[in-house]
Coordinates of C-alpha atoms in Angstrom, one line a residue:
Chain A
X1 CA 0.0 -0.1 -0.2
X2 CA 1.4 3.2 -1.1
X3 CA 1.5 6.6 0.7
X4 CA 0.4 9.7 -1.4
X5 CA 1.2 13.2 0.0
X6 CA 0.6 16.6 -1.3
X7 CA 3.5 19.2 -2.5
X8 CA 3.0 22.8 -3.6
X9 CA 6.5 24.2 -3.4
X10 CA 10.0 23.0 -5.0
X11 CA 11.9 23.3 -1.7
X12 CA 9.6 20.7 0.1
X13 CA 9.6 17.8 -2.4
X14 CA 12.8 16.2 -1.2
X15 CA 11.9 16.4 2.5
X16 CA 8.4 15.0 1.9
X17 CA 9.9 12.2 -0.2
X18 CA 12.6 11.4 2.4
X19 CA 9.6 11.5 4.9
X20 CA 8.2 8.4 3.3
X21 CA 5.9 9.6 0.5
X22 CA 5.7 7.0 -2.4
X23 CA 3.7 9.3 -4.7
X24 CA 2.8 13.1 -4.7
X25 CA 0.2 15.1 -6.0
X26 CA 0.0 18.8 -6.9
X27 CA -1.6 21.6 -8.8
X28 CA -1.0 24.9 -10.8
X29 CA -3.0 28.1 -10.9
X30 CA -2.4 29.2 -14.4
X31 CA -2.2 33.0 -14.7
X32 CA -4.1 33.2 -17.9
X33 CA -7.1 31.0 -16.3
X34 CA -7.0 33.0 -13.1
X35 CA -7.3 36.2 -15.5
X36 CA -10.3 34.8 -17.0
X37 CA -11.8 32.8 -14.2
X38 CA -10.7 34.4 -11.2
X39 CA -13.4 32.6 -8.9
X40 CA -12.9 29.2 -10.5
X41 CA -9.8 27.1 -9.9
X42 CA -9.1 24.2 -12.4
X43 CA -8.4 22.1 -9.2
X44 CA -10.8 23.4 -6.7
X45 CA -8.2 25.1 -4.7
X46 CA -8.1 28.7 -4.9
X47 CA -5.3 29.6 -2.6
X48 CA -1.9 30.1 -4.3
X49 CA -0.4 28.3 -1.4
X50 CA -1.9 25.0 -2.8
X51 CA -0.2 25.2 -6.0
X52 CA 3.0 25.6 -7.9
X53 CA 3.3 29.0 -9.4
X54 CA 3.3 27.9 -13.1
X55 CA 3.9 25.2 -15.3
X56 CA 7.7 26.0 -15.4
X57 CA 7.7 25.2 -11.6
X58 CA 5.8 22.0 -12.3
X59 CA 8.4 21.0 -14.7
X60 CA 11.1 21.5 -12.2
X61 CA 8.8 19.5 -9.6
X62 CA 8.4 16.6 -11.9
X63 CA 12.4 16.4 -12.5
X64 CA 13.0 16.6 -8.8
X65 CA 10.3 13.7 -8.1
X66 CA 11.5 11.5 -10.9
X67 CA 15.3 11.9 -10.0
X68 CA 14.1 10.3 -6.6
X69 CA 12.1 7.6 -8.4
X70 CA 8.8 9.2 -7.2
X71 CA 5.6 9.4 -9.3
X72 CA 3.9 13.0 -9.2
X73 CA 0.2 13.6 -10.3
X74 CA -1.7 16.7 -11.1
X75 CA -5.2 17.9 -10.1
X76 CA -7.3 19.1 -13.0
X77 CA -10.3 18.0 -10.9
X78 CA -13.0 20.9 -10.9
X79 CA -16.3 19.2 -10.9
X80 CA -17.0 20.6 -14.3
X81 CA -15.7 22.6 -17.1
X82 CA -17.7 24.4 -20.0
X83 CA -17.0 24.4 -23.7
X84 CA -15.6 27.9 -23.7
X85 CA -12.9 26.8 -21.2
X86 CA -11.4 24.3 -23.6
X87 CA -9.2 26.9 -25.3
X88 CA -7.0 27.1 -22.1
X89 CA -7.6 23.5 -20.9
X90 CA -6.4 22.2 -24.5
X91 CA -3.0 24.0 -23.8
X92 CA -2.7 22.7 -20.3
X93 CA -3.2 19.2 -21.4
X94 CA -0.6 19.6 -24.1
X95 CA 1.9 20.8 -21.5
X96 CA 1.1 18.1 -19.1
X97 CA 1.6 15.4 -21.9
X98 CA 5.0 17.3 -22.8
X99 CA 6.1 17.3 -19.3
X100 CA 5.6 13.5 -18.8
X101 CA 3.2 14.0 -15.7
X102 CA 2.6 10.4 -14.3
X103 CA -1.3 11.0 -13.9
X104 CA -4.0 13.4 -14.0
X105 CA -6.7 13.6 -11.4
X106 CA -10.1 14.4 -13.2
X107 CA -13.7 14.6 -11.8
X108 CA -15.5 15.8 -14.9
X109 CA -16.5 13.2 -17.5
X110 CA -16.4 15.3 -20.4
X111 CA -12.6 16.3 -19.6
X112 CA -11.8 12.6 -19.1
X113 CA -13.5 11.7 -22.5
X114 CA -11.5 14.6 -24.3
X115 CA -8.1 13.9 -22.5
X116 CA -8.5 10.1 -23.1
X117 CA -9.1 10.7 -26.9
X118 CA -6.1 13.1 -27.5
X119 CA -3.7 11.9 -25.0
X120 CA -4.1 8.1 -24.4
X121 CA -0.6 7.7 -23.4
X122 CA -1.2 9.7 -20.0
X123 CA -2.7 8.0 -17.2
X124 CA -6.0 9.3 -15.3
X125 CA -7.2 8.7 -11.9
X126 CA -10.8 9.5 -11.1
X127 CA -10.9 12.1 -8.3
X128 CA -13.4 11.8 -5.5
X129 CA -15.3 14.5 -7.2
X130 CA -16.3 11.6 -10.0
X131 CA -18.3 10.0 -7.0
X132 CA -17.1 6.3 -6.9
X133 CA -19.2 4.6 -4.1
X134 CA -19.7 1.2 -5.8
X135 CA -17.8 -1.4 -7.9
X136 CA -20.1 -0.6 -11.0
X137 CA -19.0 3.1 -11.0
X138 CA -15.4 1.9 -10.7
X139 CA -15.8 -0.5 -13.7
X140 CA -17.6 2.3 -15.7
X141 CA -14.7 4.8 -15.1
X142 CA -12.1 1.8 -16.1
X143 CA -14.1 1.3 -19.3
X144 CA -13.4 4.9 -20.2
X145 CA -9.7 4.4 -19.5
X146 CA -9.2 5.3 -16.0
X147 CA -6.4 3.6 -14.2
X148 CA -7.4 4.5 -10.5
X149 CA -10.3 5.6 -8.7
X150 CA -10.1 7.7 -5.5
X151 CA -13.0 6.7 -3.5
X152 CA -15.6 8.7 -1.8
X153 CA -14.8 9.7 1.9
X154 CA -18.0 8.5 3.3
X155 CA -17.7 4.8 2.6
X156 CA -17.2 2.2 5.3
X157 CA -14.6 -0.4 5.1
X158 CA -17.2 -2.9 4.4
X159 CA -18.3 -0.9 1.4
X160 CA -14.8 -0.3 0.2
X161 CA -13.9 -4.0 0.3
X162 CA -16.9 -4.6 -1.8
X163 CA -15.5 -2.3 -4.5
X164 CA -12.0 -3.9 -4.4
X165 CA -13.3 -7.3 -4.5
X166 CA -15.3 -6.9 -7.6
X167 CA -12.9 -4.6 -9.6
X168 CA -9.5 -4.8 -11.1
X169 CA -8.9 -1.1 -11.0
X170 CA -6.5 0.7 -8.8
X171 CA -8.1 2.3 -5.5
X172 CA -7.1 5.0 -3.3
X173 CA -8.6 6.3 0.0
X174 CA -8.3 9.4 2.2
X175 CA -6.4 8.7 5.3
X176 CA -5.6 12.0 6.8
X177 CA -6.7 15.6 6.7
X178 CA -9.8 17.5 5.6
X179 CA -12.7 15.3 6.2
X180 CA -15.2 17.2 3.8
X181 CA -18.7 16.7 5.5
X182 CA -20.5 16.3 2.1
X183 CA -20.3 13.8 -0.8
X184 CA -17.4 15.8 -2.9
X185 CA -18.6 15.5 -6.3
X186 CA -22.5 15.9 -5.3
X187 CA -22.0 19.2 -3.2
X188 CA -22.6 22.3 -5.3
X189 CA -21.6 24.8 -2.7
X190 CA -19.0 27.1 -4.5
X191 CA -15.5 27.3 -2.9
X192 CA -13.4 30.2 -4.3
X193 CA -15.5 33.4 -3.8
X194 CA -13.0 34.8 -1.6
X195 CA -10.9 36.0 -4.6
X196 CA -13.7 38.0 -5.6
X197 CA -14.9 39.5 -2.3
X198 CA -12.2 39.5 0.3
X199 CA -14.8 39.1 3.1
X200 CA -14.5 35.8 4.8
X201 CA -17.8 36.1 6.5
X202 CA -19.9 36.4 3.5
X203 CA -18.1 34.4 1.0
X204 CA -16.2 31.7 3.2
X205 CA -16.9 27.9 2.6
X206 CA -20.5 27.4 3.3
X207 CA -19.9 24.1 5.0
X208 CA -17.9 26.0 7.8
X209 CA -20.4 28.7 8.5
X210 CA -22.4 28.9 11.6
X211 CA -26.1 28.7 11.1
X212 CA -29.3 29.5 13.2
X213 CA -31.3 26.4 13.2
X214 CA -35.0 26.1 13.6
X215 CA -37.4 23.5 12.9
X216 CA -41.2 23.3 12.2
X217 CA -41.5 20.2 14.5
X218 CA -43.4 20.7 17.8
X219 CA -41.9 22.6 20.5
X220 CA -40.9 21.4 24.0
X221 CA -44.0 20.8 26.2
X222 CA -46.0 19.6 23.2
X223 CA -47.0 16.0 22.7
X224 CA -43.8 15.2 20.9
X225 CA -41.4 15.5 23.8
X226 CA -38.7 14.4 21.7
X227 CA -38.7 17.2 19.4
X228 CA -36.7 19.5 21.6
X229 CA -33.9 16.9 21.9
X230 CA -34.0 16.7 17.9
X231 CA -33.6 20.7 17.8
X232 CA -30.9 20.8 20.3
X233 CA -29.0 17.9 18.8
X234 CA -29.3 19.3 15.3
X235 CA -27.8 22.6 16.5
X236 CA -25.0 20.8 18.2
X237 CA -24.4 18.6 15.2
X238 CA -24.4 21.5 13.1
X239 CA -21.6 23.3 15.2
X240 CA -19.4 20.2 15.1
X241 CA -20.2 20.0 11.4
X242 CA -18.8 23.4 10.7
X243 CA -15.4 22.1 12.1
X244 CA -15.1 18.7 10.5
X245 CA -13.8 20.2 7.2
X246 CA -10.6 21.9 8.6
X247 CA -10.6 21.2 12.3
X248 CA -7.3 19.9 13.1
X249 CA -6.3 16.5 12.0
X250 CA -9.3 14.4 10.8
X251 CA -7.7 10.8 10.6
X252 CA -8.3 7.5 9.5
X253 CA -5.3 5.6 10.6
X254 CA -6.7 2.9 12.7
X255 CA -8.1 1.6 9.5
X256 CA -4.8 1.3 7.8
X257 CA -4.6 -2.4 9.1
X258 CA -7.9 -3.3 7.4
X259 CA -7.2 -1.1 4.3
X260 CA -4.1 -2.8 3.6
X261 CA -5.7 -6.3 3.9
X262 CA -8.5 -5.3 1.6
X263 CA -5.8 -4.4 -1.0
X264 CA -6.2 -0.7 -1.4
X265 CA -3.5 0.6 -3.9
X266 CA -2.7 3.9 -2.0
X267 CA -3.6 6.1 0.9
X268 CA -3.9 9.9 0.7
X269 CA -2.9 12.9 2.9
X270 CA -4.9 15.9 2.2
X271 CA -3.3 19.3 2.5
X272 CA -1.9 20.9 -0.6
X273 CA -2.2 24.2 1.0
X274 CA -0.4 23.3 4.3
X275 CA 3.1 24.7 5.2
X276 CA 6.0 22.4 4.2
X277 CA 6.7 21.6 7.9
X278 CA 3.2 20.0 8.5
X279 CA 3.4 18.0 5.3
X280 CA 6.5 16.7 6.2
X281 CA 5.1 15.9 9.6
X282 CA 2.0 14.2 8.4
X283 CA 3.9 11.9 5.9
X284 CA 6.3 11.0 8.7
X285 CA 3.5 10.0 10.9
X286 CA 1.9 7.9 8.4
X287 CA 5.1 6.3 7.1
X288 CA 6.1 5.3 10.5
X289 CA 2.6 3.5 10.9
X290 CA 2.9 2.0 7.7
X291 CA 6.4 0.7 8.5
X292 CA 4.9 -0.8 11.8
X293 CA 2.3 -2.5 9.8
X294 CA 5.0 -4.1 7.7
X295 CA 6.0 -5.9 10.9
X296 CA 2.9 -7.7 10.9
X297 CA 1.4 -6.8 14.2
X298 CA -2.1 -8.2 15.0
X299 CA -5.0 -5.7 14.4
X300 CA -5.9 -4.9 18.0
X301 CA -2.1 -4.0 18.7
X302 CA -1.9 -1.8 15.5
X303 CA -5.0 0.1 16.5
X304 CA -3.7 0.6 19.9
X305 CA -0.3 1.9 18.7
X306 CA -2.0 4.1 16.0
X307 CA -4.1 5.6 18.5
X308 CA -1.3 6.4 20.9
X309 CA 0.9 7.8 18.2
X310 CA -2.0 10.2 17.2
X311 CA -2.4 11.4 20.6
X312 CA 1.4 11.9 21.2
X313 CA 2.0 13.5 17.7
X314 CA -0.9 15.8 17.5
X315 CA -2.0 16.1 21.3
X316 CA -5.5 15.5 20.4
X317 CA -7.7 12.6 21.5
X318 CA -9.7 10.7 18.9
X319 CA -13.0 12.1 18.0
X320 CA -16.2 10.5 16.2
X321 CA -16.6 13.7 14.2
X322 CA -12.9 13.7 13.0
X323 CA -12.8 10.0 12.3
X324 CA -12.7 8.8 8.7
X325 CA -13.7 5.2 9.8
X326 CA -15.9 5.5 13.0
X327 CA -16.8 1.9 12.9
X328 CA -13.3 1.1 13.9
X329 CA -13.4 3.2 16.8
Chain B
X1 CA -45.0 20.7 -21.6
X2 CA -45.2 17.5 -19.7
X3 CA -46.2 17.8 -16.1
X4 CA -44.8 15.4 -13.7
X5 CA -45.6 14.8 -10.0
X6 CA -42.2 13.7 -8.1
X7 CA -43.2 11.6 -4.8
X8 CA -41.0 9.6 -2.7
X9 CA -43.6 7.7 -0.7
X10 CA -47.2 6.3 -1.4
X11 CA -49.1 8.6 0.6
X12 CA -48.1 11.5 -1.6
X13 CA -50.3 10.1 -4.4
X14 CA -52.7 12.4 -2.9
X15 CA -51.2 15.2 -4.6
X16 CA -52.0 13.7 -8.0
X17 CA -54.3 15.6 -10.3
X18 CA -55.4 15.1 -13.8
X19 CA -53.0 17.7 -15.0
X20 CA -50.0 15.4 -14.5
X21 CA -49.0 12.9 -17.2
X22 CA -46.2 11.2 -15.5
X23 CA -45.1 10.2 -12.0
X24 CA -41.6 10.1 -10.7
X25 CA -41.3 7.8 -7.8
X26 CA -38.2 7.1 -5.6
X27 CA -35.4 8.8 -4.0
X28 CA -32.3 10.5 -5.3
X29 CA -30.5 10.9 -2.0
X30 CA -30.3 7.8 0.2
X31 CA -30.2 4.2 -0.4
X32 CA -32.0 3.6 2.9
X33 CA -35.0 5.1 1.3
X34 CA -35.2 3.0 -2.0
X35 CA -38.8 1.9 -2.1
X36 CA -39.8 -1.7 -1.5
X37 CA -41.1 -3.8 -4.5
X38 CA -44.6 -3.8 -2.8
X39 CA -44.8 0.0 -2.7
X40 CA -43.6 0.1 -6.5
X41 CA -46.3 -2.3 -7.4
X42 CA -48.9 0.0 -5.9
X43 CA -47.5 3.0 -7.7
X44 CA -47.4 1.1 -11.0
X45 CA -51.0 -0.1 -10.4
X46 CA -52.0 3.7 -9.9
X47 CA -50.1 4.6 -13.1
X48 CA -51.9 2.0 -15.1
X49 CA -55.3 2.9 -13.7
X50 CA -54.8 6.5 -14.7
X51 CA -53.0 5.8 -17.9
X52 CA -50.1 8.0 -17.2
X53 CA -46.3 7.3 -17.8
X54 CA -43.7 6.2 -14.9
X55 CA -40.1 6.9 -14.0
X56 CA -38.4 5.3 -11.3
X57 CA -35.8 7.7 -9.4
X58 CA -32.8 6.2 -8.0
X59 CA -30.1 7.5 -5.6
X60 CA -26.2 7.4 -5.4
X61 CA -25.3 3.9 -3.7
X62 CA -22.9 1.5 -2.5
X63 CA -22.9 -2.0 -3.6
X64 CA -25.5 -2.8 -1.2
X65 CA -27.7 -0.1 -2.6
X66 CA -27.2 -1.4 -6.2
X67 CA -28.5 -4.8 -4.8
X68 CA -31.5 -3.1 -3.7
X69 CA -32.1 -1.7 -7.0
X70 CA -31.6 -4.6 -9.2
X71 CA -34.7 -6.5 -8.2
X72 CA -36.8 -3.1 -8.9
X73 CA -35.1 -2.9 -12.5
X74 CA -36.2 -6.3 -12.9
X75 CA -39.6 -5.8 -11.9
X76 CA -40.3 -2.7 -14.0
X77 CA -38.7 -4.3 -17.0
X78 CA -41.1 -7.3 -16.7
X79 CA -44.0 -5.1 -15.9
X80 CA -43.6 -2.1 -18.3
X81 CA -41.0 -2.9 -20.6
X82 CA -39.3 0.3 -21.4
X83 CA -39.6 2.5 -18.4
X84 CA -37.4 5.3 -17.6
X85 CA -35.0 5.2 -14.8
X86 CA -33.5 8.5 -13.4
X87 CA -30.0 7.6 -12.5
X88 CA -27.7 9.8 -10.1
X89 CA -24.9 7.5 -10.1
X90 CA -22.7 6.2 -13.0
X91 CA -22.6 2.8 -11.4
X92 CA -26.3 2.6 -11.4
X93 CA -26.2 3.5 -15.3
X94 CA -23.6 0.9 -15.8
X95 CA -26.0 -1.8 -14.3
X96 CA -28.9 -0.6 -16.5
X97 CA -26.7 -0.5 -19.7
X98 CA -25.2 -4.0 -19.4
X99 CA -28.2 -5.7 -17.6
X100 CA -31.4 -3.8 -18.6
X101 CA -31.1 -2.4 -21.8
X102 CA -34.6 -2.1 -22.3
X103 CA -34.9 0.5 -19.5
X104 CA -34.5 4.0 -20.7
X105 CA -31.7 5.8 -18.6
X106 CA -32.2 9.5 -17.7
X107 CA -29.3 11.4 -16.6
X108 CA -30.3 12.8 -12.9
X109 CA -30.0 16.3 -11.6
X110 CA -27.2 15.2 -9.3
X111 CA -25.0 14.2 -12.3
X112 CA -25.9 17.5 -14.0
X113 CA -23.1 19.6 -13.0
X114 CA -23.8 23.2 -12.2
X115 CA -23.3 25.2 -9.0
X116 CA -26.3 25.8 -6.8
X117 CA -24.8 28.0 -4.1
X118 CA -27.3 30.5 -3.5
X119 CA -24.7 33.3 -2.8
X120 CA -23.9 33.2 -6.6
X121 CA -26.7 35.8 -7.1
X122 CA -24.7 38.3 -5.1
X123 CA -21.9 38.2 -7.6
X124 CA -23.7 39.4 -10.8
X125 CA -22.0 42.8 -10.6
X126 CA -18.8 41.8 -9.4
X127 CA -17.4 39.1 -11.6
X128 CA -16.6 39.2 -15.4
X129 CA -19.3 37.8 -18.1
X130 CA -16.9 34.7 -18.4
X131 CA -17.4 33.7 -14.9
X132 CA -21.1 34.6 -14.6
X133 CA -21.5 32.2 -17.8
X134 CA -19.7 29.7 -16.1
X135 CA -22.2 29.7 -13.2
X136 CA -25.1 29.5 -15.5
X137 CA -23.7 26.8 -17.9
X138 CA -23.3 23.0 -17.2
X139 CA -20.8 20.8 -19.2
X140 CA -23.7 19.7 -21.3
X141 CA -22.9 22.6 -23.6
X142 CA -19.8 20.3 -24.7
X143 CA -20.6 18.5 -28.0
X144 CA -18.4 15.4 -27.5
X145 CA -20.0 14.8 -24.1
X146 CA -23.5 15.1 -25.3
X147 CA -22.5 12.6 -28.3
X148 CA -21.3 10.2 -25.3
X149 CA -24.7 10.5 -23.8
X150 CA -26.5 9.9 -26.9
X151 CA -24.2 6.9 -27.8
X152 CA -25.1 5.5 -24.4
X153 CA -29.0 5.7 -25.0
X154 CA -29.6 8.9 -22.8
X155 CA -32.1 11.2 -24.6
X156 CA -33.2 13.2 -21.5
X157 CA -31.4 15.2 -19.0
X158 CA -32.9 16.3 -15.6
X159 CA -31.9 19.6 -14.1
X160 CA -32.3 21.8 -11.0
X161 CA -33.4 25.4 -11.3
X162 CA -30.7 27.4 -9.6
X163 CA -31.3 30.8 -8.5
X164 CA -28.8 32.3 -11.0
X165 CA -30.7 30.8 -13.9
X166 CA -29.5 28.2 -16.2
X167 CA -28.6 28.1 -19.9
X168 CA -30.1 25.1 -21.6
X169 CA -29.2 25.9 -25.0
X170 CA -28.6 22.4 -26.5
X171 CA -32.0 21.5 -28.4
X172 CA -30.7 18.0 -29.1
X173 CA -31.8 16.8 -25.7
X174 CA -34.9 16.5 -23.8
X175 CA -34.8 18.4 -20.7
X176 CA -36.6 18.3 -17.1
X177 CA -36.5 21.0 -14.7
X178 CA -37.3 20.4 -10.9
X179 CA -39.6 22.9 -9.1
X180 CA -39.8 24.4 -6.5
X181 CA -36.8 22.5 -4.7
X182 CA -33.2 22.5 -5.7
X183 CA -30.5 20.2 -4.2
X184 CA -27.4 21.9 -3.0
X185 CA -25.5 19.2 -1.1
X186 CA -25.9 15.8 0.3
X187 CA -23.9 13.5 2.6
X188 CA -23.7 10.0 4.0
X189 CA -22.8 11.2 7.4
X190 CA -26.6 12.0 8.2
X191 CA -27.0 14.7 10.8
X192 CA -30.6 13.5 11.2
X193 CA -29.9 9.8 11.9
X194 CA -30.3 9.2 15.7
X195 CA -30.7 12.9 16.3
X196 CA -32.9 12.2 19.2
X197 CA -30.2 10.4 21.2
X198 CA -28.4 12.9 23.2
X199 CA -25.5 10.7 24.0
X200 CA -24.8 10.7 20.3
X201 CA -24.8 14.3 19.7
X202 CA -21.0 14.1 18.8
X203 CA -21.1 10.9 17.0
X204 CA -21.5 12.3 13.3
X205 CA -20.7 9.2 11.3
X206 CA -22.7 6.3 9.7
X207 CA -25.0 5.1 12.5
X208 CA -28.3 3.0 12.3
X209 CA -31.0 5.0 10.6
X210 CA -34.6 5.0 12.0
X211 CA -35.9 7.2 9.1
X212 CA -36.0 10.3 11.4
X213 CA -35.8 12.3 8.2
X214 CA -39.4 11.5 7.5
X215 CA -40.5 13.4 10.7
X216 CA -38.4 16.2 11.0
X217 CA -37.1 19.2 8.8
X218 CA -34.5 21.7 9.7
X219 CA -34.0 25.2 8.4
X220 CA -30.6 26.9 8.5
X221 CA -30.3 30.6 8.2
X222 CA -27.4 32.8 8.0
X223 CA -27.6 36.5 6.7
X224 CA -25.1 35.9 4.0
X225 CA -27.3 33.5 2.4
X226 CA -30.1 35.0 0.2
X227 CA -32.4 32.3 1.0
X228 CA -33.1 30.0 3.9
X229 CA -31.5 26.4 3.5
X230 CA -33.6 23.5 3.9
X231 CA -31.8 20.5 5.7
X232 CA -34.1 17.4 5.4
X233 CA -32.4 14.0 6.3
X234 CA -29.0 13.9 4.9
X235 CA -29.5 16.7 2.1
X236 CA -29.6 20.5 1.9
X237 CA -32.1 22.2 -0.5
X238 CA -33.1 25.6 -1.5
X239 CA -36.4 26.7 -2.8
X240 CA -36.9 28.9 -6.0
X241 CA -40.3 29.8 -7.2
X242 CA -39.2 31.5 -10.3
X243 CA -38.5 29.5 -13.5
X244 CA -36.1 31.6 -15.9
X245 CA -35.8 28.9 -18.4
X246 CA -38.2 28.1 -21.2
X247 CA -36.3 25.4 -22.9
X248 CA -37.4 22.5 -20.9
X249 CA -40.2 20.2 -22.1
X250 CA -40.9 18.4 -18.7
X251 CA -41.7 20.1 -15.4
X252 CA -41.0 17.9 -12.3
X253 CA -43.1 19.1 -9.4
X254 CA -42.2 18.2 -6.0
X255 CA -45.2 18.8 -3.8
X256 CA -42.8 18.3 -0.7
X257 CA -39.1 18.3 0.0
X258 CA -38.1 15.0 -1.8
X259 CA -36.7 12.9 1.1

C-alpha cells in the first residue's frame, strides 16, 4: 500500500519524499486562467499556497520527483468545465503531456473523454469528485480508460472492500486531513468566492459557516417530547459539522490495517495548502505507521499503537466527528 | 410541456391531479429510502389505472444499494418494459446499460453539474461575463459529451433550477426542470439519523437510521445566504419559485421536499 502526499513548493519535495511519500500530487493556478476565471480554480483550490506558481515550476517539480524515483500527479479536478474553457484546457493538457506527468486527477466526465481521446498515453485517476461509491462506478470509469479511482470519503470499510473485491482498477482512499462533511462530487456549494470579495464572513466555505437552526417540529412541552432533543442535537451537530472540514487532524489511521488487507493501492494525505513542515510531519507520521504495519502486528495491537501515536503526535484525543472510519473506533 | 408529479412515498399520491401525465417515484439521496417492491407495485397500479407514464428515481449507492435496485429494475422491465430510470450514479447507469438495456436511462440532476450555491446571485455585478456564464452553464454545452450520452442511449437530462438561472441551449436533448426545490449538497454522514439520542450528539458518522428524516425538517439561516437553506435528512435544499428557463419540455413538480 502506497502513501500519497501533497506538494506545492519545490523546496519541500525532497523532504516529503524522504519522510516516506511513495507518490505525490500537486496543482497549478495558471495565470491566464485566473485572469479569465478568477473565482474558479481548475483544481478546486483557490489559494496560491496550494499550487506551484506555473507550469515551469511544475516541470522542475517533476524532474525532482523523478530523480528520486517518485511519481507525481496533477489535479485537474474541478467538478465541471464548460466548452468556452477548452481553449485554455487544451493548452494545459498539451503541456502536461510534454512534461511527462505521471497521472492526472479528473472529476469531469467530459474532460476525461477529451483527454483520453487526445492523450491516451497519459494515465487518469478519477478524483473523489467523480463519486465512486460502488464497484459498478469503478468499472464504468475503467471502461473509459481510468487507471485508478479515488473513493468517496464517506464509505465504510465494508463498502470499500466490496468495491475492491469486484474490480481490477487501482483504488485510493483518504486517510488524513480535511474530512469534507459532504459528498464531494455532489456538493454544489462554491469554494473560491474569496478571490472576488475578500470578506470571509460572506464568502467563506458554506460548510464551515455557523447557521441559526430552526425546525417546524412541535416545541418542548408539546405531545412530541423528543422534538426539543432533536432541535438541540441538530444545533450541536451543525456546530460540530462546521469544524469537520478543517478542524485539526481528521484521521483514519486505525483503518490502515484493514485497508492494507483489503488491497487498497494507495492512501492519501490531504493538504496541498499546508505549510511544508506540516506536510513533512503528516507524511512521517503515516509512514511510521505503515512501517509498523510491515512488521505484521495483530489488528488490535496496531489500532492501539495508532491511537497512542495520534495522541502523542498531534496532542488530540480521537473524536467521532474527526474520524474517517468511525466503525473502527 | 409534460407535467410530472415527483413523490418519494405512497401517501403523496394524494397530490395527483389530472394535470399530471407522469409520476416520478423513488429517491435521489439515500439508499435507505429506496422503495420496497410492494410500494413500487402499488404505484405502478395507480399509473396503469390513470393511463399515465412512469419513471423510477434512483439515488447514489454503494454495492449494497445496487443490490436493492436490481430487483426493482427486473420488476419494472417485466411489468412495463421500456420504463425510464432516473440515475444519479454512474454505477447505476452501468447496471442499466449492461443488464437492463430495455430501460431508458435519464441523466439525474445530481449528475448534471452546475453550482447551486445561493450566494452566486450576489456576484452578478462583481464578476466578469466569463465567470457569470460559467455559473449559469453546465458541461452539457460540450458536443463530445452530449455525443457520449446519446451513444449510451441517454435522451433526456434532468436539471435543477438554480437561483442564478441556467442556460439550456442544447436542443438535441429532452430536458426536465425540477420545481420548486433544488439540491445544494448531500452527505452520507447524516445529521438527522439518531438525532434524538443526546448521547450521540458528537457521533457524526454512519449510524443506524430510523428514518428520522421522515418526521423532521430543519431550516438553516445565516444572513449571508439570500435564501433559507432547508435540511431534510442527509441533504440541503433551497426553494426557488421562479422559473427563468423556457427551454425545458418537462416540469417535475415536488409537492414536498423529496426525502
